[in-house]
Amino acid sequence: MKRILIVLLLLSVTKSYGEIWLPSIFSDNMVLQQQSKVTIWGWTTATSEEITVFGSWNNEKITTKAYQGVWSLELPTPKAGGTYSLHIEGHEKLEISNVLIGEVWLGSGQSNMQWTPNQGLENAEEEINNANYPEIRFFQVTQQIAAYPQEQLKGKWVVCSPETMREFSSVAYFFGRELHQKLSVPVGLITSSWGGTPVEVWLKKELITTDQELKKASEKLNKVAWWPHNPGTAYNAMIHPITKFNIAGFIWYQGESNRVNPDSYYKSFPLLIKSWRAAWGKELPFYFVQIAPFKYDDPNGTDAAQVRDAQLYTMKNVDNTGMVVTNDIGDLENIHPTNKQDVGYRLALWALANTYEKGELVFSGPLYQSMEKEAGKIILHFDHTVKGLKKKGKVLTEFYIAGEDREFYPAKAKIKGRTVLVASPKVKDPVAVRFAFTNGATPNLYNAAGLPASAFRTDDWELLQNK
């Protein structure tokens, strides 16, 4: 009897400690990127055993050998569809069920990406009640920080329903819903966001600390108890663990917290895009939202305007990016505007037109291209105005003009075809124009498709807050 008890105890110990396990990004209800080679990885206590993985879509087995308890392999995926199951076999067998194959996107940033229907959304109850999309899946990364890159994070895949949608990112949901409806494929949405966070916490620490300009700029960040400010800490815990998970692209909504160091955002934001693409090993599309108007400490200040300018600069200088303009759907009294429907829809326009090449979609509002001087006026040229420009209201607003003295005055602006003519009796020889270049500017220039023009400036003069 004693010998039998010893054997049973040993078997129990072997069962408890003999284990194969996966990162939490692999769970029931997940979505895998279609028509690609997805990386499946994990760990085992049998440090050098063979691991076999196969999906029920074809049951073709792929085998690898663990090295010091770590294993990884690539598994081909078919066209969008499902549901399927994923099987992992070694000294024990695992099964992940209710798996879909489709398009997977990662959303990140600060509070306007994090904001859920429960926290504030137009027509919230109607949107929540209608959120029955079993082929849309959510994975919300739990907020945490780490001093060093982590291999695991907290979260699980759930099916889109009124109960799950109400606690998920509104922007990501409306983006994903538009893709799902227009592409007729399953959509997986991963969100990893944290209200109040500056861009520096989402970058690898060494990218900040080894660059004197960025290091000095990071020292200006506000130190607040309820969000991280140290470079790299959110990246280490909330991005690095999923960089091997295959995705279609990124959506991003952030920038408000970098009003304290807007000069460096011209460098740090493009660097984030470049570094994330390097981490995934692909030149993935990166679509982002230009921060909305808000009064902040001074609605006539230019710190938020400069962040928008850095975002416009990034879109124009970094390939395969796109920017959503929100100066017509902001709220000067609410830093979290409740119209998230249009934000998600406009992000989806960029993806549908450029990533998925769906027809002749107009996906951007007017973007400043160039200027020319003519008889006391400045003529402005724009991209994305094939069918012309229009205004909402009697007169165009938020145009300012300056001469060599660099003093800006309110200007009269007039649409002429696909251009805008700008002038002021106070500026006889104009050299520069600014449009909507204040924190709280709510302009009214659009293209014929009804998408708003981005704020811009034609000058590169030093701004007041940086003197």
Coordinates of N, CA and C in Angstrom, one line a residue, residues 236-412:
N236 N 7.4 47.6 -22.6 CA 7.9 46.3 -22.1 C 6.8 45.4 -21.6
A237 N 5.8 45.9 -21.0 CA 4.7 45.0 -20.4 C 3.5 44.8 -21.3
M238 N 3.3 45.7 -22.3 CA 2.0 45.7 -23.0 C 2.1 45.6 -24.5
I239 N 3.3 45.7 -25.0 CA 3.6 45.6 -26.5 C 4.5 44.5 -26.8
H240 N 5.7 44.5 -26.1 CA 6.7 43.5 -26.4 C 6.2 42.1 -26.4
P241 N 5.4 41.7 -25.4 CA 4.9 40.3 -25.3 C 4.1 39.8 -26.5
I242 N 3.6 40.7 -27.4 CA 2.8 40.3 -28.5 C 3.4 40.6 -29.8
T243 N 4.7 41.0 -29.9 CA 5.3 41.4 -31.1 C 5.5 40.2 -32.1
K244 N 5.4 39.0 -31.6 CA 5.5 37.8 -32.5 C 4.1 37.4 -33.1
F245 N 3.1 38.0 -32.5 CA 1.7 37.7 -33.0 C 1.4 38.4 -34.3
N246 N 1.1 37.7 -35.3 CA 0.9 38.3 -36.7 C -0.4 39.2 -36.7
I247 N -0.2 40.4 -37.2 CA -1.3 41.3 -37.4 C -1.3 41.9 -38.7
A248 N -2.4 42.6 -39.1 CA -2.5 43.3 -40.4 C -2.0 44.7 -40.3
G249 N -2.1 45.4 -39.1 CA -1.6 46.7 -39.0 C -2.0 47.3 -37.6
F250 N -1.7 48.7 -37.5 CA -1.9 49.4 -36.3 C -2.9 50.5 -36.4
I251 N -3.6 50.8 -35.4 CA -4.3 52.1 -35.3 C -3.9 52.7 -34.0
W252 N -3.9 54.1 -33.9 CA -3.2 54.8 -32.8 C -4.0 56.1 -32.6
Y253 N -4.2 56.4 -31.3 CA -4.8 57.7 -30.9 C -4.1 58.1 -29.7
Q254 N -3.2 59.1 -29.8 CA -2.4 59.6 -28.7 C -1.8 60.9 -29.1
G255 N -1.3 61.7 -28.1 CA -0.6 62.9 -28.4 C -0.9 64.0 -27.4
E256 N -2.0 64.0 -26.7 CA -2.4 65.0 -25.8 C -1.3 65.2 -24.7
S257 N -0.8 64.1 -24.2 CA 0.2 64.2 -23.1 C 1.6 64.7 -23.5
N258 N 1.8 64.8 -24.8 CA 3.0 65.3 -25.3 C 3.0 66.8 -25.7
R259 N 1.9 67.5 -25.2 CA 1.9 68.9 -25.3 C 3.0 69.6 -24.5
V260 N 3.5 68.9 -23.5 CA 4.6 69.4 -22.6 C 6.0 69.4 -23.4
N261 N 6.1 68.6 -24.4 CA 7.3 68.5 -25.2 C 7.1 68.3 -26.7
P262 N 6.3 69.2 -27.3 CA 5.8 69.0 -28.6 C 7.0 69.0 -29.7
D263 N 8.0 69.8 -29.4 CA 9.2 69.8 -30.3 C 9.7 68.4 -30.6
S264 N 9.8 67.6 -29.6 CA 10.4 66.3 -29.7 C 9.4 65.3 -30.4
Y265 N 8.1 65.6 -30.5 CA 7.2 64.7 -31.1 C 7.4 64.5 -32.6
Y266 N 8.0 65.5 -33.2 CA 8.4 65.4 -34.6 C 9.4 64.2 -34.8
K267 N 10.1 63.9 -33.8 CA 11.1 62.8 -33.8 C 10.6 61.5 -33.2
S268 N 10.0 61.7 -32.0 CA 9.6 60.5 -31.2 C 8.4 59.7 -31.9
F269 N 7.5 60.4 -32.5 CA 6.3 59.7 -33.1 C 6.7 58.9 -34.3
P270 N 7.5 59.5 -35.3 CA 8.0 58.6 -36.4 C 8.8 57.5 -35.9
L271 N 9.6 57.7 -34.8 CA 10.5 56.7 -34.2 C 9.6 55.5 -33.7
L272 N 8.5 55.8 -33.1 CA 7.6 54.8 -32.6 C 7.1 53.9 -33.7
I273 N 6.7 54.5 -34.8 CA 6.2 53.7 -35.9 C 7.3 52.9 -36.5
K274 N 8.5 53.4 -36.7 CA 9.6 52.7 -37.2 C 10.0 51.5 -36.3
S275 N 10.0 51.8 -35.0 CA 10.5 50.7 -34.0 C 9.4 49.6 -33.9
W276 N 8.2 50.0 -33.9 CA 7.1 48.9 -33.9 C 7.2 48.0 -35.1
R277 N 7.4 48.7 -36.3 CA 7.5 47.8 -37.5 C 8.7 46.9 -37.4
A278 N 9.8 47.4 -36.9 CA 11.0 46.6 -36.7 C 10.7 45.4 -35.8
A279 N 10.0 45.7 -34.7 CA 9.7 44.7 -33.7 C 8.8 43.5 -34.3
W280 N 7.9 43.9 -35.2 CA 7.0 42.9 -35.9 C 7.7 42.3 -37.2
G281 N 8.8 43.0 -37.6 CA 9.5 42.5 -38.8 C 8.8 42.8 -40.1
K282 N 7.9 43.8 -40.1 CA 7.1 44.0 -41.3 C 6.8 45.5 -41.4
E283 N 6.7 46.1 -42.6 CA 6.3 47.5 -42.8 C 4.8 47.6 -42.7
L284 N 4.2 47.3 -41.6 CA 2.8 47.3 -41.4 C 2.2 48.7 -41.5
P285 N 1.0 48.8 -42.1 CA 0.3 50.1 -42.1 C 0.1 50.6 -40.7
F286 N 0.2 51.9 -40.6 CA 0.0 52.6 -39.3 C -0.9 53.8 -39.5
Y287 N -2.2 53.7 -39.0 CA -3.1 54.8 -39.2 C -3.4 55.4 -37.8
F288 N -3.5 56.7 -37.8 CA -3.6 57.4 -36.5 C -4.5 58.5 -36.5
V289 N -4.9 59.0 -35.3 CA -5.9 60.1 -35.2 C -5.1 61.4 -34.7
Q290 N -5.4 62.4 -35.5 CA -4.9 63.7 -35.0 C -5.7 64.2 -33.8
I291 N -5.0 64.7 -32.8 CA -5.8 65.0 -31.6 C -6.8 66.1 -31.8
A292 N -7.9 66.0 -31.1 CA -9.1 66.9 -31.3 C -8.9 68.2 -30.6
P293 N -9.7 69.2 -31.0 CA -9.6 70.5 -30.4 C -10.1 70.4 -28.9
F294 N -9.5 71.2 -28.0 CA -9.9 71.2 -26.6 C -9.3 72.5 -26.1
K295 N -9.9 73.1 -25.1 CA -9.5 74.4 -24.6 C -8.2 74.3 -23.8
Y296 N -7.9 73.2 -23.2 CA -6.7 73.0 -22.3 C -6.6 74.2 -21.4
D297 N -5.4 74.7 -21.1 CA -5.2 75.8 -20.2 C -5.5 77.1 -21.0
D298 N -5.3 77.1 -22.3 CA -5.5 78.2 -23.1 C -5.9 77.8 -24.5
P299 N -7.2 78.0 -24.9 CA -7.6 77.5 -26.2 C -6.9 78.2 -27.3
N300 N -6.3 79.4 -27.1 CA -5.6 80.1 -28.1 C -4.1 79.8 -28.1
G301 N -3.7 78.9 -27.2 CA -2.3 78.5 -27.2 C -2.0 77.6 -28.4
T302 N -0.7 77.2 -28.5 CA -0.3 76.4 -29.7 C 0.4 75.1 -29.4
D303 N 0.4 74.7 -28.1 CA 1.1 73.4 -27.8 C 0.4 72.2 -28.4
A304 N -0.9 72.1 -28.3 CA -1.6 71.0 -28.9 C -1.6 71.2 -30.4
A305 N -1.6 72.4 -30.9 CA -1.5 72.6 -32.4 C -0.2 72.1 -32.9
Q306 N 0.9 72.3 -32.1 CA 2.2 71.8 -32.6 C 2.2 70.3 -32.6
V307 N 1.5 69.6 -31.6 CA 1.4 68.2 -31.7 C 0.7 67.7 -33.0
R308 N -0.4 68.4 -33.3 CA -1.1 68.1 -34.6 C -0.1 68.3 -35.8
D309 N 0.7 69.4 -35.7 CA 1.6 69.6 -36.8 C 2.6 68.5 -36.9
A310 N 3.1 68.0 -35.8 CA 4.0 66.9 -35.8 C 3.4 65.6 -36.3
Q311 N 2.1 65.4 -36.1 CA 1.3 64.3 -36.6 C 1.2 64.4 -38.1
L312 N 0.9 65.6 -38.6 CA 0.8 65.9 -40.0 C 2.2 65.6 -40.7
Y313 N 3.2 66.1 -40.1 CA 4.6 65.9 -40.5 C 4.9 64.4 -40.6
T314 N 4.5 63.7 -39.7 CA 4.7 62.2 -39.6 C 4.0 61.5 -40.8
M315 N 2.8 61.9 -41.0 CA 2.1 61.2 -42.1 C 2.7 61.6 -43.5
K316 N 3.2 62.8 -43.6 CA 3.8 63.2 -44.9 C 5.2 62.6 -45.1
N317 N 5.9 62.2 -44.0 CA 7.2 61.8 -44.1 C 7.5 60.3 -43.8
V318 N 6.5 59.6 -43.4 CA 6.6 58.1 -43.1 C 5.7 57.4 -44.0
D319 N 6.2 56.5 -44.8 CA 5.4 55.7 -45.7 C 4.4 54.8 -45.0
N320 N 3.3 54.6 -45.8 CA 2.3 53.6 -45.3 C 1.7 54.0 -44.0
T321 N 1.4 55.4 -43.9 CA 0.7 55.9 -42.7 C -0.5 56.7 -43.2
G322 N -1.4 56.9 -42.3 CA -2.6 57.7 -42.6 C -3.1 58.4 -41.4
M323 N -3.7 59.6 -41.5 CA -4.1 60.4 -40.4 C -5.6 60.8 -40.5
V324 N -6.3 60.6 -39.5 CA -7.7 61.0 -39.4 C -7.7 62.4 -38.7
V325 N -8.4 63.3 -39.3 CA -8.6 64.7 -38.8 C -9.9 64.7 -38.0
T326 N -9.9 65.3 -36.8 CA -11.1 65.4 -35.9 C -11.4 66.8 -35.5
N327 N -11.0 67.8 -36.2 CA -11.2 69.2 -35.7 C -12.7 69.6 -35.9
D328 N -13.5 68.7 -36.6 CA -14.9 69.0 -36.7 C -15.8 68.2 -35.7
I329 N -15.2 67.3 -35.0 CA -16.0 66.4 -34.1 C -15.4 66.4 -32.7
G330 N -14.6 67.4 -32.4 CA -14.1 67.5 -31.0 C -15.1 68.2 -30.1
D331 N -14.7 68.5 -28.9 CA -15.6 69.1 -27.9 C -14.6 69.9 -27.0
L332 N -14.7 71.2 -27.1 CA -13.8 72.1 -26.3 C -14.0 71.9 -24.8
E333 N -15.1 71.4 -24.3 CA -15.3 71.2 -22.9 C -15.1 69.7 -22.5
N334 N -14.8 68.9 -23.4 CA -14.6 67.4 -23.1 C -13.4 66.9 -23.8
I335 N -12.3 66.6 -23.1 CA -11.1 66.0 -23.8 C -11.4 64.7 -24.4
H336 N -12.5 64.0 -24.0 CA -12.9 62.7 -24.6 C -14.2 62.9 -25.4
P337 N -14.1 63.4 -26.6 CA -15.3 63.7 -27.4 C -16.1 62.4 -27.5
T338 N -17.4 62.5 -27.5 CA -18.2 61.2 -27.5 C -18.5 60.7 -28.9
N339 N -18.2 61.5 -29.9 CA -18.4 60.9 -31.3 C -17.2 60.1 -31.7
K340 N -17.2 58.9 -31.2 CA -16.2 57.9 -31.6 C -16.5 57.1 -32.9
Q341 N -17.8 57.2 -33.3 CA -18.2 56.5 -34.5 C -17.5 57.1 -35.7
D342 N -17.4 58.4 -35.9 CA -16.7 59.0 -37.0 C -15.2 58.7 -37.0
V343 N -14.6 58.7 -35.8 CA -13.2 58.4 -35.6 C -12.9 57.0 -36.2
G344 N -13.6 56.0 -35.7 CA -13.4 54.7 -36.2 C -13.7 54.5 -37.7
Y345 N -14.8 55.2 -38.1 CA -15.1 55.1 -39.6 C -14.0 55.7 -40.4
R346 N -13.5 56.9 -40.0 CA -12.4 57.5 -40.8 C -11.1 56.7 -40.8
L347 N -10.8 56.1 -39.7 CA -9.7 55.2 -39.7 C -9.9 54.0 -40.6
A348 N -11.1 53.5 -40.7 CA -11.4 52.4 -41.6 C -11.3 52.8 -43.0
L349 N -11.6 54.1 -43.3 CA -11.5 54.5 -44.7 C -10.1 54.4 -45.2
W350 N -9.1 54.8 -44.3 CA -7.7 54.7 -44.7 C -7.3 53.3 -45.0
A351 N -7.8 52.4 -44.1 CA -7.4 50.9 -44.2 C -8.1 50.4 -45.5
L352 N -9.4 50.6 -45.7 CA -10.1 50.1 -46.8 C -9.5 50.6 -48.1
A353 N -9.1 51.8 -48.2 CA -8.6 52.4 -49.5 C -7.2 52.0 -49.7
N354 N -6.3 51.9 -48.7 CA -4.9 51.7 -48.9 C -4.4 50.3 -48.6
T355 N -4.9 49.7 -47.5 CA -4.4 48.4 -47.2 C -5.2 47.3 -48.0
Y356 N -6.5 47.6 -48.1 CA -7.3 46.6 -48.8 C -7.7 47.0 -50.2
E357 N -7.4 48.2 -50.6 CA -7.5 48.7 -52.0 C -9.0 48.5 -52.5
K358 N -9.9 49.0 -51.7 CA -11.3 48.8 -52.0 C -11.9 50.0 -52.8
G359 N -11.8 50.0 -54.1 CA -12.5 51.0 -54.9 C -11.9 52.4 -54.9
E360 N -12.7 53.3 -55.3 CA -12.2 54.7 -55.4 C -12.7 55.5 -54.2
L361 N -12.3 55.1 -53.0 CA -12.8 55.7 -51.8 C -12.0 57.0 -51.6
V362 N -12.8 58.1 -51.1 CA -12.1 59.3 -50.6 C -11.8 59.0 -49.1
F363 N -10.6 59.0 -48.8 CA -10.2 58.5 -47.4 C -9.5 59.6 -46.6
S364 N -9.3 60.8 -47.2 CA -8.7 61.9 -46.4 C -9.3 63.2 -46.8
G365 N -9.3 64.1 -45.8 CA -9.7 65.5 -46.0 C -8.6 66.2 -46.7
P366 N -8.8 67.5 -47.0 CA -7.7 68.3 -47.7 C -6.5 68.4 -46.8
L367 N -5.3 68.2 -47.5 CA -4.0 68.3 -46.8 C -3.2 69.3 -47.5
Y368 N -2.6 70.3 -46.8 CA -1.9 71.3 -47.4 C -0.7 70.8 -48.2
Q369 N -0.6 71.3 -49.4 CA 0.5 70.8 -50.3 C 1.5 71.9 -50.6
S370 N 1.1 73.1 -51.0 CA 2.0 74.2 -51.4 C 1.3 75.5 -51.4
M371 N 2.1 76.6 -51.5 CA 1.6 77.9 -51.6 C 2.3 78.8 -52.6
E372 N 1.6 79.8 -53.1 CA 2.3 80.7 -54.0 C 1.7 82.1 -53.7
K373 N 2.6 83.1 -53.8 CA 2.2 84.5 -53.6 C 1.7 85.2 -54.9
E374 N 0.7 86.0 -54.7 CA 0.2 86.7 -55.9 C -0.6 88.0 -55.5
A375 N 0.0 89.1 -55.8 CA -0.6 90.4 -55.6 C -1.2 90.6 -54.3
G376 N -0.5 90.4 -53.2 CA -1.0 90.7 -51.9 C -1.8 89.5 -51.3
K377 N -1.9 88.4 -52.0 CA -2.6 87.2 -51.6 C -1.7 86.0 -51.5
I378 N -2.1 85.0 -50.8 CA -1.4 83.7 -50.8 C -2.4 82.7 -51.3
I379 N -2.0 81.9 -52.3 CA -2.9 80.9 -52.9 C -2.4 79.6 -52.3
L380 N -3.3 78.8 -51.7 CA -3.0 77.6 -51.1 C -3.5 76.4 -51.9
H381 N -2.6 75.4 -52.1 CA -3.0 74.2 -52.9 C -3.0 73.0 -51.9
F382 N -3.9 72.1 -52.2 CA -4.2 71.0 -51.3 C -4.2 69.6 -52.1
D383 N -3.9 68.6 -51.4 CA -4.1 67.2 -51.9 C -5.5 66.8 -51.4
H384 N -6.0 65.7 -52.0 CA -7.3 65.1 -51.7 C -8.5 66.1 -51.9
T385 N -8.4 66.7 -53.1 CA -9.5 67.7 -53.4 C -9.9 67.5 -54.9
V386 N -10.0 66.2 -55.3 CA -10.3 65.9 -56.7 C -11.6 66.5 -57.1
K387 N -12.6 66.5 -56.3 CA -13.9 67.0 -56.6 C -14.1 68.4 -56.0
G388 N -13.0 69.0 -55.5 CA -13.1 70.4 -55.0 C -13.2 70.5 -53.5
L389 N -13.3 71.8 -53.1 CA -13.4 72.1 -51.7 C -14.8 72.7 -51.3
K390 N -15.1 72.7 -50.1 CA -16.4 73.4 -49.7 C -16.2 73.8 -48.2
K391 N -17.1 74.7 -47.8 CA -17.1 75.2 -46.5 C -18.5 74.9 -45.8
K392 N -18.5 74.8 -44.5 CA -19.7 74.7 -43.8 C -19.9 76.0 -43.0
G393 N -20.9 76.8 -43.5 CA -21.1 78.1 -42.9 C -20.9 79.2 -44.0
K394 N -21.1 80.4 -43.6 CA -21.1 81.5 -44.6 C -19.7 81.9 -45.1
V395 N -18.7 81.9 -44.1 CA -17.4 82.2 -44.5 C -16.4 81.2 -43.9
L396 N -15.2 81.1 -44.6 CA -14.2 80.2 -44.1 C -13.6 80.8 -42.8
T397 N -13.3 80.0 -41.9 CA -12.7 80.5 -40.6 C -11.4 79.9 -40.3
E398 N -10.7 80.4 -39.3 CA -9.4 79.9 -38.8 C -8.2 80.1 -39.7
F399 N -8.3 81.0 -40.7 CA -7.1 81.3 -41.5 C -6.4 82.6 -40.9
Y400 N -5.1 82.5 -40.8 CA -4.3 83.6 -40.4 C -3.1 83.9 -41.3
I401 N -2.7 85.1 -41.5 CA -1.7 85.5 -42.5 C -0.7 86.4 -41.8
A402 N 0.6 86.3 -42.3 CA 1.6 87.1 -41.7 C 2.6 87.6 -42.8
G403 N 3.3 88.7 -42.5 CA 4.3 89.2 -43.4 C 5.7 88.8 -42.8
E404 N 6.7 89.5 -43.2 CA 8.1 89.3 -42.7 C 8.2 89.5 -41.2
D405 N 7.3 90.4 -40.6 CA 7.4 90.6 -39.2 C 6.9 89.5 -38.4
R406 N 6.4 88.5 -39.0 CA 5.9 87.2 -38.3 C 4.7 87.5 -37.4
E407 N 4.0 88.5 -37.6 CA 2.8 88.8 -36.8 C 1.6 88.3 -37.6
F408 N 0.8 87.4 -37.0 CA -0.3 86.8 -37.7 C -1.6 87.6 -37.4
Y409 N -2.4 87.8 -38.5 CA -3.7 88.5 -38.4 C -4.8 87.6 -39.0
P410 N -6.0 87.7 -38.4 CA -7.1 87.0 -39.1 C -7.2 87.4 -40.5
A411 N -7.4 86.4 -41.4 CA -7.5 86.6 -42.8 C -8.8 86.3 -43.4
K412 N -9.1 86.9 -44.5 CA -10.3 86.5 -45.3 C -9.8 85.4 -46.3

